[in-house]
Coordinates of C-alpha atoms in Angstrom, one line a residue:
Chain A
X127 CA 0.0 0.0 0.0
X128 CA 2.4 2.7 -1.3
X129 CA -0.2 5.3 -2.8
X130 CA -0.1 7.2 0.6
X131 CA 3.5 8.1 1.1
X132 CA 3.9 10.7 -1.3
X133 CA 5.1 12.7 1.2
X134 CA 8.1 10.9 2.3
X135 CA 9.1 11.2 -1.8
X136 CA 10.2 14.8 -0.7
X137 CA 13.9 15.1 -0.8
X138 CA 15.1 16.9 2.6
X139 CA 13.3 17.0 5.7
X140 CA 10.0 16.7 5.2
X141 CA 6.6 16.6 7.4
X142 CA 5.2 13.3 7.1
X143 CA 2.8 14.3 9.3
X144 CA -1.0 15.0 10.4
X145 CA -3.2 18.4 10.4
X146 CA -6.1 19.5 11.0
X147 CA -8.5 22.3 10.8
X148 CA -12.4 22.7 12.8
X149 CA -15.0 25.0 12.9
X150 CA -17.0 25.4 15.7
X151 CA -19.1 27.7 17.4
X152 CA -17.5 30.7 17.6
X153 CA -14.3 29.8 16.1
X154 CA -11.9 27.8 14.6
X155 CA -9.5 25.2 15.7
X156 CA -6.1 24.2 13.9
X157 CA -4.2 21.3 14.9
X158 CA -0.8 19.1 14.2
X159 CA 1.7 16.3 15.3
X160 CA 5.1 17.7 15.8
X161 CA 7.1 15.2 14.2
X162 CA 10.0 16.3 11.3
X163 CA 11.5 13.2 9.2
X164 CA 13.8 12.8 6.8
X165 CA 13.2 9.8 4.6
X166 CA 11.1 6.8 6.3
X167 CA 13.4 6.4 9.6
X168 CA 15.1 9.3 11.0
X169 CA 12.8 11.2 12.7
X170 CA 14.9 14.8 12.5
X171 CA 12.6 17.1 15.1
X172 CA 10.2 15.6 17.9
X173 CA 8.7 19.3 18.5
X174 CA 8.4 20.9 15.7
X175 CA 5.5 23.8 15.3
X176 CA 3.8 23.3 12.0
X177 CA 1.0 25.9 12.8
X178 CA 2.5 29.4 11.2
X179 CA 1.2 32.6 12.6
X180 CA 0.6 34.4 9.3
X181 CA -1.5 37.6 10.8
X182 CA -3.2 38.4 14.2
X183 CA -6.2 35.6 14.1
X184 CA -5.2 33.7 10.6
X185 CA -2.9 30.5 10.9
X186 CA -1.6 27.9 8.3
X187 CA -0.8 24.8 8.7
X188 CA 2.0 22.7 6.4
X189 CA 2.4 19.2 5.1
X190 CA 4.9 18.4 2.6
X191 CA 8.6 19.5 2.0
X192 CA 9.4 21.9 5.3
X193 CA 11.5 24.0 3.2
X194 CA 8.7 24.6 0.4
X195 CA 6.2 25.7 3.3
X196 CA 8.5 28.0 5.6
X197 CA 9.7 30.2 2.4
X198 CA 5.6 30.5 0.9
X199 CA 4.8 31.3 4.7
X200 CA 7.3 33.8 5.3
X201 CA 6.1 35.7 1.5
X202 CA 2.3 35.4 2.5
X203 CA 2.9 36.9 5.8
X204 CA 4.8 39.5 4.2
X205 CA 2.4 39.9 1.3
X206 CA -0.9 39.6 4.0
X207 CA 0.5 42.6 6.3
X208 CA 1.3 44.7 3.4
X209 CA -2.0 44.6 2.5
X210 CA -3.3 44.7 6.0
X211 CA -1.4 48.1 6.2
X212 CA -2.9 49.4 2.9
X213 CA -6.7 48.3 3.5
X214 CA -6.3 49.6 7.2
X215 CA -8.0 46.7 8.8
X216 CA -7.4 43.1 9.3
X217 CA -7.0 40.7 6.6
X218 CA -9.9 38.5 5.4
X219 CA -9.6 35.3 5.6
X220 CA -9.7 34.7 2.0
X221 CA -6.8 37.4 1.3
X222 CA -4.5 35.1 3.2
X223 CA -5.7 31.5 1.6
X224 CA -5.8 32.9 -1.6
X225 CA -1.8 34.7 -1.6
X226 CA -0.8 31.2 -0.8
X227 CA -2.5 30.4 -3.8
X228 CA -1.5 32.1 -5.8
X229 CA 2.0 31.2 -4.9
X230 CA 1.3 27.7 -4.9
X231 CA -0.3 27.8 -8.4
X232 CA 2.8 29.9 -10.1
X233 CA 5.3 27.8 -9.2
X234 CA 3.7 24.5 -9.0
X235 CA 6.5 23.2 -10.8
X236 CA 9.0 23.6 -8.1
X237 CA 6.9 23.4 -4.8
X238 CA 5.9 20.2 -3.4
X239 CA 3.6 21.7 -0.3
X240 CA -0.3 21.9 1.1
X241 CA -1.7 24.3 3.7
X242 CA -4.6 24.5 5.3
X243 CA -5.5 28.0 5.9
X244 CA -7.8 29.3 9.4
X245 CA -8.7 31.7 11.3
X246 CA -11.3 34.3 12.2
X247 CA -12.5 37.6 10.5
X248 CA -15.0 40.1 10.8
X249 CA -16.8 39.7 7.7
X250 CA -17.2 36.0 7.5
X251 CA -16.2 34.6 11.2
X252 CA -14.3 31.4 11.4
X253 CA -13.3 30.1 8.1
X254 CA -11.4 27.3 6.8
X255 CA -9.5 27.0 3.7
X256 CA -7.2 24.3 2.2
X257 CA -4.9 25.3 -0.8
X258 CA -3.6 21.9 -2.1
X259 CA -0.6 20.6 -3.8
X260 CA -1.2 22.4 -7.5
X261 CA -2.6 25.5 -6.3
X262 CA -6.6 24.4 -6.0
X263 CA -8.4 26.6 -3.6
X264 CA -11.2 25.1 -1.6
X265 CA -13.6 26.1 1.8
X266 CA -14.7 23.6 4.3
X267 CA -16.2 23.2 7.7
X268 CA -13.4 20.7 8.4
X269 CA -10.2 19.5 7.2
X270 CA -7.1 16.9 7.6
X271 CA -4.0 16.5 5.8
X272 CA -0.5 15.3 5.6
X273 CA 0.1 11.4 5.4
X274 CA -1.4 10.5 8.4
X275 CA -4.8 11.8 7.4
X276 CA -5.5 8.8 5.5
X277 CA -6.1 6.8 8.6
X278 CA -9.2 8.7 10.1
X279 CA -10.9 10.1 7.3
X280 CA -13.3 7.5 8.1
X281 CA -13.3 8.7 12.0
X282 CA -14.0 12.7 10.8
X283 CA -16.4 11.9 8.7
X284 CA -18.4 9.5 11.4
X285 CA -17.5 12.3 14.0
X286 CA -18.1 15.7 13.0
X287 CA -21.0 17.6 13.6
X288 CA -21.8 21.0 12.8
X289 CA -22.0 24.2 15.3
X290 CA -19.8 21.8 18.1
X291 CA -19.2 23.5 21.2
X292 CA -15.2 24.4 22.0
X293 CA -15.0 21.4 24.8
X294 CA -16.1 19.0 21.9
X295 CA -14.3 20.3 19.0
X296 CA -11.2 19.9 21.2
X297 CA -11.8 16.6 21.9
X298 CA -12.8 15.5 18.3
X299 CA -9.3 17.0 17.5
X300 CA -7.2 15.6 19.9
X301 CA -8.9 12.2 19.1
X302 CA -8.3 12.4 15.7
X303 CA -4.4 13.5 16.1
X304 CA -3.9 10.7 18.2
X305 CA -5.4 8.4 16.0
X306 CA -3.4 9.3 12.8
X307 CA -0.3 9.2 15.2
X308 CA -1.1 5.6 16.5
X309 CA -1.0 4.8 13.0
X310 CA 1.0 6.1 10.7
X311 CA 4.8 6.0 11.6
X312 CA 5.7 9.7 10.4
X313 CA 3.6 11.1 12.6
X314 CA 4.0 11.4 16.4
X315 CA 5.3 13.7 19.5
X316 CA 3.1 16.0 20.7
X317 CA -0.1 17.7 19.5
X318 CA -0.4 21.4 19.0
X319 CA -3.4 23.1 19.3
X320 CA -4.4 26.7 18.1
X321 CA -7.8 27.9 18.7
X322 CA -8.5 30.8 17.2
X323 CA -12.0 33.2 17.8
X324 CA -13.0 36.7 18.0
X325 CA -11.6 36.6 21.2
X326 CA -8.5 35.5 21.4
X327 CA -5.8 33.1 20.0
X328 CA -5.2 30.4 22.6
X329 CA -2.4 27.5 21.9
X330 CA -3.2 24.3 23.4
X331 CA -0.1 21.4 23.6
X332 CA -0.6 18.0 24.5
X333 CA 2.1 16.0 25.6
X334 CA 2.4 12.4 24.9
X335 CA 1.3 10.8 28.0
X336 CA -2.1 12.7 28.4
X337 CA -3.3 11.6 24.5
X338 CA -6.4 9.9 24.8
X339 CA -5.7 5.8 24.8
X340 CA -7.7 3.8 22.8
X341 CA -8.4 0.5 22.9
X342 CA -5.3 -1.8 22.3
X343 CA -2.9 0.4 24.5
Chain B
X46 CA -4.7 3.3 -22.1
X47 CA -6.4 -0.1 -22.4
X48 CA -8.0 -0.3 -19.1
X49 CA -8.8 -4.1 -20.0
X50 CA -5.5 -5.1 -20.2
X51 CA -5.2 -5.1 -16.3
X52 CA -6.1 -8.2 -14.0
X53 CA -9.0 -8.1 -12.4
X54 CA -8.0 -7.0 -8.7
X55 CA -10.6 -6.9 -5.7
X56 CA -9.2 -2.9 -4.7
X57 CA -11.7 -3.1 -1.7
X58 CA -12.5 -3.1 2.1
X59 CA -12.8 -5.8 4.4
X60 CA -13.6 -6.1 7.9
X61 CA -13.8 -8.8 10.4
X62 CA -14.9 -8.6 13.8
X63 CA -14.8 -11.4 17.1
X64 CA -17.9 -11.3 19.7
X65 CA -18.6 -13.5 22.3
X66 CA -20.0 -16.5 20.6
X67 CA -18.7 -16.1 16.4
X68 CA -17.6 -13.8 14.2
X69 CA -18.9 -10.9 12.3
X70 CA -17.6 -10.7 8.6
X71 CA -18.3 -7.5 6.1
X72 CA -17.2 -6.8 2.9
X73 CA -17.9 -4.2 0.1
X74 CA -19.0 -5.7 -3.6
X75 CA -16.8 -3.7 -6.7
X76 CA -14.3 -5.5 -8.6
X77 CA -12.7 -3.5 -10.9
X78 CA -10.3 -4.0 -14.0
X79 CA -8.6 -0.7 -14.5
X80 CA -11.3 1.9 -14.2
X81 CA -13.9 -0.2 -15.1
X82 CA -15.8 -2.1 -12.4
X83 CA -16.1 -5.9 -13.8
X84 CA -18.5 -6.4 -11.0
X85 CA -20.4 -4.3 -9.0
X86 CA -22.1 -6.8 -6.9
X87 CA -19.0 -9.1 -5.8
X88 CA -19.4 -11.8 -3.2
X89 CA -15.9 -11.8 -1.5
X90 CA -17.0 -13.4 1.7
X91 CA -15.5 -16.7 0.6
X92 CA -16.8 -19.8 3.1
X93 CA -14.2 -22.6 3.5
X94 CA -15.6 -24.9 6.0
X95 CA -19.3 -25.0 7.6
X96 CA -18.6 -22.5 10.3
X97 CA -15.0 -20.7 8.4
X98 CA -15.1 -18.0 6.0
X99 CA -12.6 -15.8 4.4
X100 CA -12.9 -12.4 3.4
X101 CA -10.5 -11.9 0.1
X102 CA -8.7 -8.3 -1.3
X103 CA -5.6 -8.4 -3.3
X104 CA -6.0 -10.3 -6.7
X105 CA -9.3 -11.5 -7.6
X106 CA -7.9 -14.7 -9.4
X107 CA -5.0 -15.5 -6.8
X108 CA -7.4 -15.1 -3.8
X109 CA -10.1 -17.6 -5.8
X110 CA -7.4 -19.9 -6.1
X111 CA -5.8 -19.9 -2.8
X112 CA -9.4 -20.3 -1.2
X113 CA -10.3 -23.0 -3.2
X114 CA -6.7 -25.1 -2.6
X115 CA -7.5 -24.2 0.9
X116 CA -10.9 -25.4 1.2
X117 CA -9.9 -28.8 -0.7
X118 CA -6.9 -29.2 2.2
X119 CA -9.3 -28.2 5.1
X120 CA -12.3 -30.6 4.0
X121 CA -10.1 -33.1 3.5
X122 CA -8.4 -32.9 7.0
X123 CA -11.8 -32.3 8.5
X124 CA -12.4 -35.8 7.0
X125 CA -9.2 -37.1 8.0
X126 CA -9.7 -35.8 11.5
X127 CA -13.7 -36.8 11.9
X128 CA -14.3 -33.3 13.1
X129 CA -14.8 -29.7 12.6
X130 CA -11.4 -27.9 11.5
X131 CA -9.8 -25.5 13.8
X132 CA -10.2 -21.2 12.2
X133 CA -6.3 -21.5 13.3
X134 CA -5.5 -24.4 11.0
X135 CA -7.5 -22.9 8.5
X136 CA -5.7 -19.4 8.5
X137 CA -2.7 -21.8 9.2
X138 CA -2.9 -23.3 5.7
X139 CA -3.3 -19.8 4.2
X140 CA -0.4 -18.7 5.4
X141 CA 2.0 -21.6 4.2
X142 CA 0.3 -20.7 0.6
X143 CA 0.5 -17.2 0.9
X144 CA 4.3 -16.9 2.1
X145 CA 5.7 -19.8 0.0
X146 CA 4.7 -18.2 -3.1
X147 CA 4.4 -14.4 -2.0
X148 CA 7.0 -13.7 -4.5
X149 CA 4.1 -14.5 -7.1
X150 CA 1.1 -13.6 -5.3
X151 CA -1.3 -10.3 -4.8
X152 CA -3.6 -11.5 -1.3
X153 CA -4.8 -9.8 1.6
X154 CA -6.7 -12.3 3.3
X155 CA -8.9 -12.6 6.3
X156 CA -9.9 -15.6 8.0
X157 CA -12.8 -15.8 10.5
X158 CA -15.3 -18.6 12.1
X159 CA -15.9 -20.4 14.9
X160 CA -14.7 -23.6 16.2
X161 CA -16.4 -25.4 19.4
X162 CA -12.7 -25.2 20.8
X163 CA -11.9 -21.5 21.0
X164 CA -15.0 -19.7 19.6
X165 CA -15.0 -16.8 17.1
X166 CA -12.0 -15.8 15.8
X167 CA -10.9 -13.4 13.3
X168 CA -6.9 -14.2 11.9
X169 CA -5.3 -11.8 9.0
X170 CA -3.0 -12.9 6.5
X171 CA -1.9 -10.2 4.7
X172 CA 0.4 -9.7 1.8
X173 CA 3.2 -11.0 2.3
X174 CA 2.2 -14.1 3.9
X175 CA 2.5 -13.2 8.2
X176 CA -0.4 -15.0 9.8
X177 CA -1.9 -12.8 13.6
X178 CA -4.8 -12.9 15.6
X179 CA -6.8 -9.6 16.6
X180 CA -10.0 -9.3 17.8
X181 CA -10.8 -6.9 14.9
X182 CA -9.3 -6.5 11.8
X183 CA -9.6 -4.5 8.9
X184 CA -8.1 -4.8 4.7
X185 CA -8.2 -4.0 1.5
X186 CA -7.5 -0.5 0.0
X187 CA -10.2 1.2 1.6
X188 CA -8.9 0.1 4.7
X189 CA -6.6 2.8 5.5
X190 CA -9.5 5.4 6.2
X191 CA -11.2 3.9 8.6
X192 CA -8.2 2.7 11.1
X193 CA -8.8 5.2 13.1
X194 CA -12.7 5.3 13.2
X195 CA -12.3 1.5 14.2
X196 CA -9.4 2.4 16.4
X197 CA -11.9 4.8 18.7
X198 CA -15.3 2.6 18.3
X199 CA -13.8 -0.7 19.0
X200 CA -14.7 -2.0 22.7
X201 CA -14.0 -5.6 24.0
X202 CA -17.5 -7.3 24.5
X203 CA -19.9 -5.8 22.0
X204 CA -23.1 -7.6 20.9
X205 CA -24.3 -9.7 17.8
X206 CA -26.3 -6.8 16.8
X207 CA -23.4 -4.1 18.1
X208 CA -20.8 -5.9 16.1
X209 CA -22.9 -5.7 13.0
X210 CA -23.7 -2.1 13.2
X211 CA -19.7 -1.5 14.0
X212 CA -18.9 -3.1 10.8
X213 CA -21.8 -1.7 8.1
X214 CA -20.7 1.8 10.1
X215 CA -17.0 1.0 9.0
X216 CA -17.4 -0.4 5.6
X217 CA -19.6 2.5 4.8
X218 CA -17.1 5.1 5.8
X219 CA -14.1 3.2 3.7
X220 CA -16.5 3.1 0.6
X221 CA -17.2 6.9 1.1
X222 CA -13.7 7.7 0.7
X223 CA -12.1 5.0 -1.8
X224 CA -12.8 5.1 -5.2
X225 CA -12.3 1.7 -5.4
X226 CA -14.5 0.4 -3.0
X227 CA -18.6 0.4 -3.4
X228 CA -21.6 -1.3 -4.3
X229 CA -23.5 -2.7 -1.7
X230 CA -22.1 -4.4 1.7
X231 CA -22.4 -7.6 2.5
X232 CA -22.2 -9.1 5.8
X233 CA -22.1 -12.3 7.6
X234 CA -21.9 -13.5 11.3
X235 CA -20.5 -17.3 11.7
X236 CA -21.3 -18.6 15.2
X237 CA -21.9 -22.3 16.4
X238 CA -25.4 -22.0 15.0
X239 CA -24.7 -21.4 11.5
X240 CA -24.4 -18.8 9.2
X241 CA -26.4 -15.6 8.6
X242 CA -25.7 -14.0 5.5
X243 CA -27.2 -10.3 4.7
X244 CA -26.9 -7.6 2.2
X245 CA -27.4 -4.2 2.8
X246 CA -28.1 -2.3 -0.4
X247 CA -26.7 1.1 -1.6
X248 CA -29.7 3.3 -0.1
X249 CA -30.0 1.3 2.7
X250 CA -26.1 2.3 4.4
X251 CA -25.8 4.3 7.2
X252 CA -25.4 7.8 6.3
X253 CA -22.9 10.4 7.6
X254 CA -22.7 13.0 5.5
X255 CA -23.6 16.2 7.2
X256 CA -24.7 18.3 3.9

C-alpha cells in the first residue's frame, strides 16, 4: 500500500505528518503532530510547530517539504500585512488563503507543499481554507491533511457535527491527532493546538502521555 | 490506455470482527479492472468450512485460487480428523500458501469462524504471507481510512447486533472515501449456530454525511 507516502518522496526534511482544521461555534480550531522526518526512519525534530502565525487571528498549517512551506509562509505573511497596512483593517480570511494560492499555483513546478489556511475575521467569522498541492483553492467546515490523514478520514467523517461546542471540538481534535499518530509511523510527538475566535488566539499542547488511549494500548 | 488489459484485482474493504460466541464478517461488492468495475455486486466473503469463511482483497484470481486449494486441504483434513477444522488451522494453511509463493502472489486475506474449541475468531494474513490474531481486523485499499474510526469505536464485548452495526458503520465510511470500494455491503456472522448471510443495499447504508 504505497499510494499514501507521497510525502516521504520529498527530498530533505520533510513533514510526514497530520493536520487539521475545525469549525465550531465561535471559532476555529487548527491542529498538528510535531514530528519532522527525513526519509522513512530518522525522525529529524520531535517538537516541531507546524502551525505558522501568518496575521493576528489567521494560521496555516504545512504538510509536505518543510522548506517549500516556511519560504511561501514567510512571503504570505509579508504579502498579507502589506496589505493589511494598505486596507487599514485586518485581513480577510480569504486574502491570506488565496496569496498562498497564488504562490502555490505559479510555481507548481517547483513546490511540493499543502496548507490549510484558518482563522477568524469580521466579515465571514471562522473560516477554513485548504490550498492543495497544484494550487486548488477550496472552503470547508473541516479539514485533515498530511500522510497520516489517511487513517481517520473515516473517524471525521463519522465524528463531526456542525456548530460543536469548544469542549467537543477539542476533543474531536485531539482524538483524531492521536489516531493518525497511533497509525502512521511519520507522525507522532506531541499535539499542537491553536484555537482561534474573536476573542482571542489560545495555543493548546498535549504531551504524549495525556493523548487519549484507545483501545489496544 | 487499455483499461482491460489489467487483471482483475478486488481494490476493496474488508472487515472482520470477534464477539462472544462467532464472528462478524463484512465486505464491500466492486471488482474492478482498471477503471472499469467488472463487477459491481461481488461476493468476497468466501466460506471454507461450515462455520470458516474468508474475506478476500488483493487479486481477484489469486485469492479464488488460494481459497479453493484451501478449502480442498481443510475438508479433506476435516475428513481425516472426523471433526470440525480448527479457524487456526484454516488461517494456518493460508499462510503456508500465501508466504511460499508471496513472491508471485497479490492477497490480503482474512480468515474468521468459529470452532467449538476456541469460539469466534478473526486471523489476518496479509500480503506477504504473516499469519496474527486480533480481535478486529480491517483490509483492502479502503482500509486505510477507517483505522482510526475502528481504532476509537472498538470496545471488547460488544453484541451480535453491536458488532454488525460497527462493521456496516465502518465499511460504509471506507466506501465513502475510496474510489475503489462500493456497491452494496455484505455481511455475515459465523457462530456455532450457523451462518447468517445479509446484504445491505446502496440506499440502505448508514449515512454520515452532514450536507
Amino acid at each position: 500500500m504505497d499510494s499514501h507516502h507521497s510525502y516521504s518522496q520529498v527530498k530533505g526534511v520533510s513533514t510526514g505528518t497530520t493536520i487539521l482544521a475545525v469549525k465550531f461555534n465561535g471559532g476555529v480550531i487548527i491542529g498538528s503532530d510535531s514530528r519532522a522526518s527525513m526519509g522513512e526512519s530518522y525522525v529529524s525534530s520531535k517538537t516541531i510547530n507546524k502551525l505558522i502565525q501568518v496575521h493576528d487571528r489567521i494560521f496555516c498549517c504545512i504538510a509536505g517539504s518543510l522548506a517549500d512551506a516556511q519560504a511561501v509562509t514567510k512571503m504570505a505573511k509579508f504579502q498579507l500585512s502589506f496589505h493589511s497596512i494598505q486596507m487599514e483593517s485586518p485581513p480577510l480570511v480569504k486574502a491570506a488563503a488565496s496569496i498562498m494560492r497564488e504562490l502555490c499555483y505559479n510555481n507548481k513546478e517547483e513546490l511540493q507543499a499543502g496548507f490549510i489556511t484558518a482563522g477568524w475575521d469580521r466579515k465571514k467569522g471562522p473560516q477554513i481554507y485548504v490550498v492543495s498541492l497544484g494550487g486548488m483553492l477550496l472552503s470547508q467546515p473541516y479539514t485533515i491533511g498530511g500522510s497520516g490523514s489517511t487513517y481517520i478520514y473515516g473517524y471525521v467523517d463519522a465524528k463531526f457535527k456542525p456548530d460543536m461546542s469548544l469542549e467537543e471540538a477539542t476533543q474531536f481534535s485531539t482524538n483524531a491527532l492521536a489516531l493518525a499518530m497511533g497509525r502512521d509511523n511519520v507522525s507522532g510527538g506531541v499535539v499542537h493546538l491553536v484555537v482561534i475566535t474573536e476573542a482571542e488566539v489560545k495555543h493548546v499542547v498535549v504531551p504524549g502521555n495525556k493523548l487519549p488511549k484507545f483501545h489496544d494500548e | 490506455m487499455d483499461s482491460f488489459s489489467q487483471n482483475p484485482e478486488l481494490t476493496t474493504s474488508i472487515m472482520a470482527v470477534e464477539f462472544e460466541g462467532g464472528v462478524v464478517i463484512g465486505a464491500d461488492s466492486r471488482t474492478t479492472t482498471g477503471a472499469y468495475i467488472a463487477n459491481r455486486v461481488t461476493d468476497k466473503l468466501t466460506p471454507i468450512h461450515e462455520r470458516i469463511f474468508c474475506c478476500r482483497s488483493g487479486s481477484a484470481a489469486d485469492t479464488q485460487a488460494i481459497a479453493d486449494a484451501v478449502t480442498y486441504q481443510l475438508g479433506f483434513h476435516s475428513i481425516e480428523l472426523d471433526e470440525a477444522p480448527l479457524v487456526q488451522t484454516a488461517a494456518s494453511l493460508f499462510r503456508e500458501m500465501c508466504y511460499r509463493y508471496r513472491e508471485e502472489l497479490m492477497a490480503g486475506i482474512i480468515v474468521a469462524g468459529w470452532d467449538p474449541r476456541r469460539g469466534g475468531q478473526v486471523y489476518t494474513v496479509p500480503v506477504g504471507g504473516m499469519m496474527t490474531r486480533q480481535p478486529v481486523s480491517v483490509g483492502g485499499s479502503g482500509s486505510s481510512y477507517i483505522y482510526g474510526y475502528v481504532d476509537s469505536n472498538y470496545r471488547a464485548g460488544m453484541s451480535k447486533e453491536e458488532c454488525l452495526k460497527f462493521t456496516a458503520e465502518a465499511l460504509t465510511l471506507a466506501m465513502e472515501r475510496d474510489g475503489s470500494s462500493g456497491g452494496v455491503v455484505r455481511l455475515a456472522v459465523v457462530s456455532e449456530q450457523g451462518v447468517e448471510r445479509q446484504v445491505i443495499l446502496g440506499n440502505q447504508l448508514p449515512k454520515f454525511s452532514t450536507v
